[in-house]
PDB file of C-alpha atoms and ligand atoms in Angstrom:
ATOM      1  CA  MET A1014     104.808 140.302  15.328  1.00 87.00           C
ATOM      2  CA  THR A1015     105.842 138.719  12.041  1.00 96.00           C
ATOM      3  CA  LEU A1016     109.257 137.170  11.598  1.00 97.00           C
ATOM      4  CA  ILE A1017     110.134 139.888   9.061  1.00 98.00           C
ATOM      5  CA  ALA A1018     109.180 142.587  11.581  1.00 98.00           C
ATOM      6  CA  GLN A1019     111.270 140.869  14.268  1.00 98.00           C
ATOM      7  CA  ASN A1020     114.241 140.642  11.926  1.00 98.00           C
ATOM      8  CA  LEU A1021     113.918 144.319  11.012  1.00 98.00           C
ATOM      9  CA  ALA A1022     113.776 145.355  14.674  1.00 98.00           C
ATOM     10  CA  HIS A1023     116.840 143.249  15.440  1.00 98.00           C
ATOM     11  CA  ILE A1024     118.787 144.746  12.551  1.00 98.00           C
ATOM     12  CA  GLN A1025     117.836 148.279  13.580  1.00 98.00           C
ATOM     13  CA  ASP A1026     119.187 147.461  17.056  1.00 98.00           C
ATOM     14  CA  ARG A1027     122.440 146.217  15.576  1.00 98.00           C
ATOM     15  CA  ILE A1028     122.679 149.349  13.396  1.00 98.00           C
ATOM     16  CA  ARG A1029     122.283 151.512  16.494  1.00 98.00           C
ATOM     17  CA  GLY A1030     124.918 149.447  18.318  1.00 98.00           C
ATOM     18  CA  ALA A1031     127.428 149.806  15.472  1.00 98.00           C
ATOM     19  CA  CYS A1032     126.770 153.558  15.387  1.00 98.00           C
ATOM     20  CA  GLU A1033     127.330 153.849  19.120  1.00 98.00           C
ATOM     21  CA  ARG A1034     130.584 151.897  18.962  1.00 96.00           C
ATOM     22  CA  SER A1035     131.910 154.130  16.219  1.00 97.00           C
ATOM     23  CA  GLY A1036     130.581 157.446  17.544  1.00 98.00           C
ATOM     24  CA  ARG A1037     128.173 157.934  14.641  1.00 98.00           C
ATOM     25  CA  ASP A1038     124.646 159.297  14.616  1.00 97.00           C
ATOM     26  CA  SER A1039     122.319 156.436  13.666  1.00 96.00           C
ATOM     27  CA  GLN A1040     120.283 158.891  11.569  1.00 96.00           C
ATOM     28  CA  GLN A1041     123.203 158.837   9.123  1.00 96.00           C
ATOM     29  CA  VAL A1042     122.711 155.160   8.350  1.00 98.00           C
ATOM     30  CA  ARG A1043     119.753 154.007   6.285  1.00 98.00           C
ATOM     31  CA  LEU A1044     118.685 150.408   5.902  1.00 98.00           C
ATOM     32  CA  ILE A1045     117.829 149.156   2.436  1.00 98.00           C
ATOM     33  CA  ALA A1046     115.840 145.926   2.619  1.00 98.00           C
ATOM     34  CA  VAL A1047     117.035 143.840  -0.328  1.00 98.00           C
ATOM     35  CA  SER A1048     113.913 142.108  -1.580  1.00 98.00           C
ATOM     36  CA  LYS A1049     115.169 140.558  -4.818  1.00 98.00           C
ATOM     37  CA  LYS A1050     113.581 137.175  -5.552  1.00 98.00           C
ATOM     38  CA  LYS A1051     111.174 137.688  -2.655  1.00 98.00           C
ATOM     39  CA  PRO A1052     107.428 138.115  -3.201  1.00 97.00           C
ATOM     40  CA  LEU A1053     105.642 141.438  -2.919  1.00 97.00           C
ATOM     41  CA  THR A1054     103.815 140.101   0.134  1.00 97.00           C
ATOM     42  CA  ASP A1055     107.151 140.058   2.004  1.00 98.00           C
ATOM     43  CA  ILE A1056     107.758 143.663   0.961  1.00 98.00           C
ATOM     44  CA  GLU A1057     104.327 144.688   2.176  1.00 97.00           C
ATOM     45  CA  THR A1058     104.927 142.916   5.484  1.00 98.00           C
ATOM     46  CA  ALA A1059     108.175 144.861   5.883  1.00 98.00           C
ATOM     47  CA  ALA A1060     106.461 148.099   4.853  1.00 98.00           C
ATOM     48  CA  ALA A1061     103.744 147.503   7.450  1.00 97.00           C
ATOM     49  CA  ALA A1062     106.561 147.234  10.013  1.00 98.00           C
ATOM     50  CA  GLY A1063     107.838 150.646   8.962  1.00 97.00           C
ATOM     51  CA  GLN A1064     110.506 149.741   6.398  1.00 98.00           C
ATOM     52  CA  THR A1065     110.356 152.211   3.481  1.00 97.00           C
ATOM     53  CA  ARG A1066     113.480 151.491   1.394  1.00 98.00           C
ATOM     54  CA  PHE A1067     113.821 148.421  -0.763  1.00 98.00           C
ATOM     55  CA  GLY A1068     116.607 147.187  -3.003  1.00 98.00           C
ATOM     56  CA  GLU A1069     116.144 145.158  -6.181  1.00 98.00           C
ATOM     57  CA  SER A1070     118.692 143.634  -8.556  1.00 98.00           C
ATOM     58  CA  TYR A1071     116.674 142.804 -11.682  1.00 98.00           C
ATOM     59  CA  VAL A1072     115.038 145.378 -13.939  1.00 98.00           C
ATOM     60  CA  GLN A1073     111.903 143.453 -14.793  1.00 98.00           C
ATOM     61  CA  GLU A1074     111.312 142.381 -11.207  1.00 98.00           C
ATOM     62  CA  LEU A1075     111.683 145.956  -9.979  1.00 98.00           C
ATOM     63  CA  VAL A1076     109.302 147.344 -12.599  1.00 98.00           C
ATOM     64  CA  GLU A1077     106.700 144.697 -11.782  1.00 98.00           C
ATOM     65  CA  LYS A1078     106.944 145.235  -8.044  1.00 98.00           C
ATOM     66  CA  ILE A1079     106.646 149.018  -8.334  1.00 97.00           C
ATOM     67  CA  GLY A1080     103.588 148.579 -10.515  1.00 96.00           C
ATOM     68  CA  ALA A1081     101.966 146.162  -8.088  1.00 97.00           C
ATOM     69  CA  ALA A1082     102.880 147.740  -4.726  1.00 95.00           C
ATOM     70  CA  ALA A1083      99.893 149.140  -2.870  1.00 92.00           C
ATOM     71  CA  GLN A1084     101.785 152.083  -1.397  1.00 92.00           C
ATOM     72  CA  PRO A1085     104.579 154.344  -2.626  1.00 94.00           C
ATOM     73  CA  LEU A1086     107.946 153.015  -1.452  1.00 97.00           C
ATOM     74  CA  GLU A1087     111.532 154.070  -2.049  1.00 98.00           C
ATOM     75  CA  TRP A1088     113.253 151.749  -4.525  1.00 98.00           C
ATOM     76  CA  HIS A1089     116.979 151.277  -4.996  1.00 98.00           C
ATOM     77  CA  PHE A1090     118.430 149.499  -8.003  1.00 98.00           C
ATOM     78  CA  ILE A1091     121.494 147.558  -6.823  1.00 98.00           C
ATOM     79  CA  GLY A1092     122.125 144.937  -9.521  1.00 98.00           C
ATOM     80  CA  GLY A1093     124.220 144.692 -12.632  1.00 97.00           C
ATOM     81  CA  LEU A1094     122.660 146.878 -15.334  1.00 98.00           C
ATOM     82  CA  GLN A1095     122.795 146.545 -19.105  1.00 98.00           C
ATOM     83  CA  SER A1096     122.526 149.812 -21.007  1.00 98.00           C
ATOM     84  CA  ASN A1097     119.690 148.529 -23.191  1.00 98.00           C
ATOM     85  CA  LYS A1098     117.486 148.048 -20.103  1.00 98.00           C
ATOM     86  CA  VAL A1099     117.993 151.504 -18.617  1.00 98.00           C
ATOM     87  CA  LYS A1100     114.938 152.838 -20.446  1.00 98.00           C
ATOM     88  CA  TYR A1101     112.667 150.591 -18.383  1.00 98.00           C
ATOM     89  CA  LEU A1102     114.033 152.126 -15.166  1.00 98.00           C
ATOM     90  CA  ARG A1103     113.592 155.723 -16.302  1.00 98.00           C
ATOM     91  CA  GLY A1104     112.332 157.824 -13.417  1.00 97.00           C
ATOM     92  CA  LEU A1105     111.659 154.847 -11.138  1.00 98.00           C
ATOM     93  CA  PRO A1106     114.479 154.219  -8.646  1.00 98.00           C
ATOM     94  CA  THR A1107     115.466 156.788  -6.034  1.00 98.00           C
ATOM     95  CA  LEU A1108     119.074 155.714  -6.459  1.00 98.00           C
ATOM     96  CA  ILE A1109     120.982 153.459  -8.862  1.00 98.00           C
ATOM     97  CA  HIS A1110     123.883 151.921  -6.924  1.00 98.00           C
ATOM     98  CA  SER A1111     125.591 150.013  -9.696  1.00 98.00           C
ATOM     99  CA  VAL A1112     127.067 152.436 -12.244  1.00 98.00           C
ATOM    100  CA  ASP A1113     130.491 151.093 -13.134  1.00 98.00           C
ATOM    101  CA  ARG A1114     131.226 152.437 -16.621  1.00 98.00           C
ATOM    102  CA  LEU A1115     130.887 155.601 -18.638  1.00 98.00           C
ATOM    103  CA  SER A1116     128.678 154.067 -21.329  1.00 98.00           C
ATOM    104  CA  LEU A1117     126.098 153.090 -18.711  1.00 98.00           C
ATOM    105  CA  ALA A1118     126.244 156.518 -17.053  1.00 98.00           C
ATOM    106  CA  ARG A1119     125.705 158.143 -20.460  1.00 98.00           C
ATOM    107  CA  GLU A1120     122.631 156.062 -21.143  1.00 98.00           C
ATOM    108  CA  ILE A1121     121.147 156.810 -17.714  1.00 98.00           C
ATOM    109  CA  SER A1122     121.720 160.538 -18.266  1.00 98.00           C
ATOM    110  CA  ARG A1123     120.160 160.315 -21.734  1.00 98.00           C
ATOM    111  CA  GLN A1124     117.056 158.530 -20.444  1.00 98.00           C
ATOM    112  CA  TRP A1125     116.559 160.888 -17.490  1.00 98.00           C
ATOM    113  CA  GLN A1126     116.976 163.858 -19.830  1.00 98.00           C
ATOM    114  CA  LYS A1127     113.764 162.738 -21.551  1.00 98.00           C
ATOM    115  CA  ILE A1128     111.840 163.345 -18.331  1.00 98.00           C
ATOM    116  CA  ASP A1129     113.805 166.485 -17.505  1.00 98.00           C
ATOM    117  CA  GLN A1130     115.166 165.018 -14.280  1.00 98.00           C
ATOM    118  CA  ARG A1131     118.521 164.068 -12.864  1.00 98.00           C
ATOM    119  CA  ALA A1132     119.171 160.475 -11.891  1.00 98.00           C
ATOM    120  CA  ASN A1133     120.843 159.894  -8.540  1.00 98.00           C
ATOM    121  CA  ILE A1134     123.619 157.359  -8.962  1.00 98.00           C
ATOM    122  CA  LEU A1135     126.484 155.728  -7.108  1.00 98.00           C
ATOM    123  CA  LEU A1136     129.708 154.626  -8.762  1.00 98.00           C
ATOM    124  CA  GLN A1137     130.353 150.948  -8.067  1.00 98.00           C
ATOM    125  CA  PHE A1138     133.900 149.718  -7.456  1.00 98.00           C
ATOM    126  CA  ASN A1139     135.230 146.183  -7.567  1.00 97.00           C
ATOM    127  CA  LEU A1140     137.917 146.545  -4.914  1.00 96.00           C
ATOM    128  CA  GLY A1141     138.714 142.854  -4.672  1.00 92.00           C
ATOM    129  CA  GLY A1142     139.424 142.670  -8.406  1.00 91.00           C
ATOM    130  CA  GLU A1143     137.159 139.624  -8.720  1.00 93.00           C
ATOM    131  CA  SER A1144     136.316 138.819 -12.327  1.00 91.00           C
ATOM    132  CA  SER A1145     132.879 137.487 -11.313  1.00 90.00           C
ATOM    133  CA  LYS A1146     131.763 140.879  -9.994  1.00 92.00           C
ATOM    134  CA  SER A1147     130.984 144.116 -11.724  1.00 93.00           C
ATOM    135  CA  GLY A1148     132.430 147.417 -10.621  1.00 97.00           C
ATOM    136  CA  ALA A1149     135.126 149.732 -11.887  1.00 98.00           C
ATOM    137  CA  ALA A1150     138.749 149.378 -10.784  1.00 97.00           C
ATOM    138  CA  ALA A1151     139.896 151.822  -8.109  1.00 97.00           C
ATOM    139  CA  ALA A1152     142.712 152.887 -10.423  1.00 97.00           C
ATOM    140  CA  ASP A1153     140.121 154.217 -12.891  1.00 97.00           C
ATOM    141  CA  ALA A1154     138.099 156.100 -10.288  1.00 98.00           C
ATOM    142  CA  LEU A1155     139.294 159.617 -10.974  1.00 97.00           C
ATOM    143  CA  LYS A1156     138.922 159.346 -14.727  1.00 98.00           C
ATOM    144  CA  LEU A1157     135.455 157.788 -14.437  1.00 98.00           C
ATOM    145  CA  ALA A1158     134.294 160.417 -11.933  1.00 98.00           C
ATOM    146  CA  GLN A1159     135.590 163.234 -14.130  1.00 98.00           C
ATOM    147  CA  GLN A1160     133.848 161.872 -17.211  1.00 98.00           C
ATOM    148  CA  VAL A1161     130.577 161.161 -15.430  1.00 98.00           C
ATOM    149  CA  SER A1162     130.597 164.625 -13.877  1.00 97.00           C
ATOM    150  CA  GLN A1163     130.256 166.082 -17.377  1.00 97.00           C
ATOM    151  CA  LEU A1164     126.913 164.383 -17.981  1.00 98.00           C
ATOM    152  CA  PRO A1165     123.969 166.755 -17.652  1.00 98.00           C
ATOM    153  CA  ASN A1166     121.285 164.584 -16.085  1.00 98.00           C
ATOM    154  CA  LEU A1167     123.133 162.770 -13.317  1.00 98.00           C
ATOM    155  CA  ILE A1168     124.162 163.416  -9.755  1.00 98.00           C
ATOM    156  CA  VAL A1169     126.877 161.190  -8.319  1.00 98.00           C
ATOM    157  CA  CYS A1170     125.703 160.808  -4.728  1.00 98.00           C
ATOM    158  CA  GLY A1171     128.454 158.464  -3.612  1.00 98.00           C
ATOM    159  CA  LEU A1172     130.179 155.122  -4.029  1.00 98.00           C
ATOM    160  CA  MET A1173     129.180 151.468  -3.684  1.00 98.00           C
ATOM    161  CA  THR A1174     131.104 148.233  -3.357  1.00 98.00           C
ATOM    162  CA  LEU A1175     130.375 144.526  -3.206  1.00 96.00           C
ATOM    163  CA  PRO A1176     133.544 143.132  -1.619  1.00 95.00           C
ATOM    164  CA  PRO A1177     134.804 139.551  -1.707  1.00 93.00           C
ATOM    165  CA  TYR A1178     132.990 137.155   0.603  1.00 92.00           C
ATOM    166  CA  PHE A1179     134.640 136.007   3.829  1.00 94.00           C
ATOM    167  CA  ASP A1180     133.102 134.093   6.730  1.00 93.00           C
ATOM    168  CA  ASP A1181     134.831 136.525   9.062  1.00 96.00           C
ATOM    169  CA  PRO A1182     133.430 140.042   8.523  1.00 95.00           C
ATOM    170  CA  GLU A1183     136.628 141.545   9.946  1.00 97.00           C
ATOM    171  CA  LYS A1184     138.365 140.418   6.758  1.00 97.00           C
ATOM    172  CA  VAL A1185     136.048 142.662   4.757  1.00 97.00           C
ATOM    173  CA  ARG A1186     136.905 145.758   6.782  1.00 98.00           C
ATOM    174  CA  PRO A1187     139.881 146.820   4.603  1.00 98.00           C
ATOM    175  CA  TYR A1188     137.611 146.954   1.531  1.00 98.00           C
ATOM    176  CA  PHE A1189     135.081 149.150   3.298  1.00 98.00           C
ATOM    177  CA  ARG A1190     137.854 151.420   4.498  1.00 98.00           C
ATOM    178  CA  GLN A1191     139.258 151.595   0.974  1.00 98.00           C
ATOM    179  CA  LEU A1192     135.890 152.701  -0.411  1.00 98.00           C
ATOM    180  CA  ARG A1193     135.676 155.466   2.184  1.00 98.00           C
ATOM    181  CA  GLU A1194     139.196 156.626   1.353  1.00 98.00           C
ATOM    182  CA  LEU A1195     138.380 156.593  -2.348  1.00 98.00           C
ATOM    183  CA  ALA A1196     135.365 158.812  -1.675  1.00 98.00           C
ATOM    184  CA  ASP A1197     137.560 161.194   0.352  1.00 97.00           C
ATOM    185  CA  GLN A1198     140.052 161.433  -2.517  1.00 97.00           C
ATOM    186  CA  LEU A1199     137.376 162.087  -5.116  1.00 97.00           C
ATOM    187  CA  ARG A1200     135.633 164.628  -2.916  1.00 96.00           C
ATOM    188  CA  GLY A1201     138.873 166.594  -2.840  1.00 95.00           C
ATOM    189  CA  GLN A1202     138.559 167.057  -6.620  1.00 95.00           C
ATOM    190  CA  ASN A1203     135.420 169.188  -6.255  1.00 94.00           C
ATOM    191  CA  LEU A1204     133.887 167.836  -9.442  1.00 97.00           C
ATOM    192  CA  ALA A1205     130.606 169.272 -10.703  1.00 95.00           C
ATOM    193  CA  ASN A1206     127.558 167.116  -9.897  1.00 95.00           C
ATOM    194  CA  VAL A1207     129.650 164.827  -7.691  1.00 96.00           C
ATOM    195  CA  GLN A1208     128.523 165.011  -4.059  1.00 94.00           C
ATOM    196  CA  LEU A1209     129.859 161.792  -2.530  1.00 96.00           C
ATOM    197  CA  THR A1210     127.830 161.911   0.643  1.00 97.00           C
ATOM    198  CA  GLU A1211     126.751 158.268   0.381  1.00 98.00           C
ATOM    199  CA  LEU A1212     128.695 155.060   0.932  1.00 98.00           C
ATOM    200  CA  SER A1213     126.635 151.990   0.034  1.00 98.00           C
ATOM    201  CA  MET A1214     128.383 149.036   1.660  1.00 98.00           C
ATOM    202  CA  GLY A1215     127.600 146.174   3.997  1.00 98.00           C
ATOM    203  CA  MET A1216     125.174 143.257   3.625  1.00 98.00           C
ATOM    204  CA  SER A1217     123.620 140.713   6.028  1.00 97.00           C
ATOM    205  CA  GLN A1218     126.979 139.215   6.876  1.00 96.00           C
ATOM    206  CA  ASP A1219     129.011 142.362   7.482  1.00 97.00           C
ATOM    207  CA  PHE A1220     126.844 145.493   7.769  1.00 98.00           C
ATOM    208  CA  GLU A1221     128.056 146.340  11.281  1.00 98.00           C
ATOM    209  CA  VAL A1222     131.680 146.465  10.156  1.00 98.00           C
ATOM    210  CA  ALA A1223     130.611 148.564   7.158  1.00 98.00           C
ATOM    211  CA  ILE A1224     128.879 151.041   9.478  1.00 98.00           C
ATOM    212  CA  GLU A1225     131.994 151.261  11.636  1.00 98.00           C
ATOM    213  CA  GLU A1226     133.860 152.189   8.452  1.00 98.00           C
ATOM    214  CA  GLY A1227     131.385 154.874   7.404  1.00 98.00           C
ATOM    215  CA  ALA A1228     128.518 153.225   5.477  1.00 98.00           C
ATOM    216  CA  THR A1229     125.472 155.467   5.029  1.00 98.00           C
ATOM    217  CA  LEU A1230     123.410 152.860   3.159  1.00 98.00           C
ATOM    218  CA  VAL A1231     123.483 149.197   4.149  1.00 98.00           C
ATOM    219  CA  ARG A1232     121.920 146.622   1.818  1.00 98.00           C
ATOM    220  CA  VAL A1233     120.515 143.775   3.871  1.00 98.00           C
ATOM    221  CA  GLY A1234     118.524 140.934   2.318  1.00 98.00           C
ATOM    222  CA  SER A1235     118.651 137.451   3.818  1.00 98.00           C
ATOM    223  CA  ALA A1236     118.878 138.648   7.443  1.00 98.00           C
ATOM    224  CA  ILE A1237     115.452 140.257   6.911  1.00 98.00           C
ATOM    225  CA  PHE A1238     113.650 138.008   4.449  1.00 98.00           C
ATOM    226  CA  GLY A1239     115.471 134.689   4.938  1.00 97.00           C
ATOM    227  CA  ALA A1240     117.643 132.801   2.469  1.00 96.00           C
ATOM    228  CA  ARG A1241     116.911 133.143  -1.246  1.00 94.00           C
ATOM    229  CA  ASP A1242     116.652 130.048  -3.461  1.00 83.00           C
TER     230      ASP A1242
HETATM  231  C1  PLP B1708     121.641 140.410  -2.835  1.00 60.17           C
HETATM  232  C2  PLP B1708     122.440 141.629  -2.581  1.00 60.17           C
HETATM  233  C3  PLP B1708     122.548 142.156  -1.280  1.00 60.17           C
HETATM  234  C4  PLP B1708     121.941 141.506  -0.050  1.00 60.17           C
HETATM  235  O1  PLP B1708     122.681 140.381   0.306  1.00 60.17           O
HETATM  236  P1  PLP B1708     122.337 139.572   1.674  1.00 60.17           P
HETATM  237  O2  PLP B1708     123.565 138.772   1.897  1.00 60.17           O
HETATM  238  O3  PLP B1708     121.133 138.757   1.390  1.00 60.17           O
HETATM  239  O4  PLP B1708     122.110 140.574   2.732  1.00 60.17           O
HETATM  240  C5  PLP B1708     123.259 143.323  -1.133  1.00 60.17           C
HETATM  241  N1  PLP B1708     123.836 143.951  -2.181  1.00 60.17           N
HETATM  242  C6  PLP B1708     123.750 143.479  -3.430  1.00 60.17           C
HETATM  243  C7  PLP B1708     124.404 144.223  -4.534  1.00 60.17           C
HETATM  244  C8  PLP B1708     123.065 142.301  -3.661  1.00 60.17           C
HETATM  245  O5  PLP B1708     123.000 141.830  -4.919  1.00 60.17           O
END
């Protein structure tokens, strides 16, 4: 068994454990293997071990990897996104996790309109208010969701957050809980094209806590593929 396959099996065990502790069905939690800055060979090793969902943070890297991958895989775009690069992503990712402003949502809708499809997106929130991170402010959530819901070629599948880093994952719990509560509030608005079934939260360091707080998509990189340079 390769190290990547061992890591994946161990993480799946920990996902099941977190689901059991919190009374959740482990089918509700999907693992996204974050492969940014890792070679395609690592992705193919993970795919051979049964991993089907991969997360990438850079447009060019994602486009190249999709073009070169030997088998069809499910790709998630999780990084900061400039509007002028959206055209290169058109039709490619299953889900874009990082939509944090109306102008970006508009451009995604416009590009997906050209292929007569709807893009699946998540709204990203910066709950720690850190200037180094992208994400909308929680205070702007309702307005942003209302505006995005008017766009014809988008479906808002849920919310995403990248909380502040702490050595102790328990310290991150309040941010995960806040994202879940934000989703509950927005769901109560019954906005068109806003489904809010997905919560993308939790990384190598804290995915178990995120699952206990309701994550449906966990984005795990270094615990699968090792540290990035
Ligand atoms: C890199 C990255 C991850 C994975 O982080 P690890 O700590 O390596 O698990 C998750 N989410 C986003 C948005 C990232 O950029």
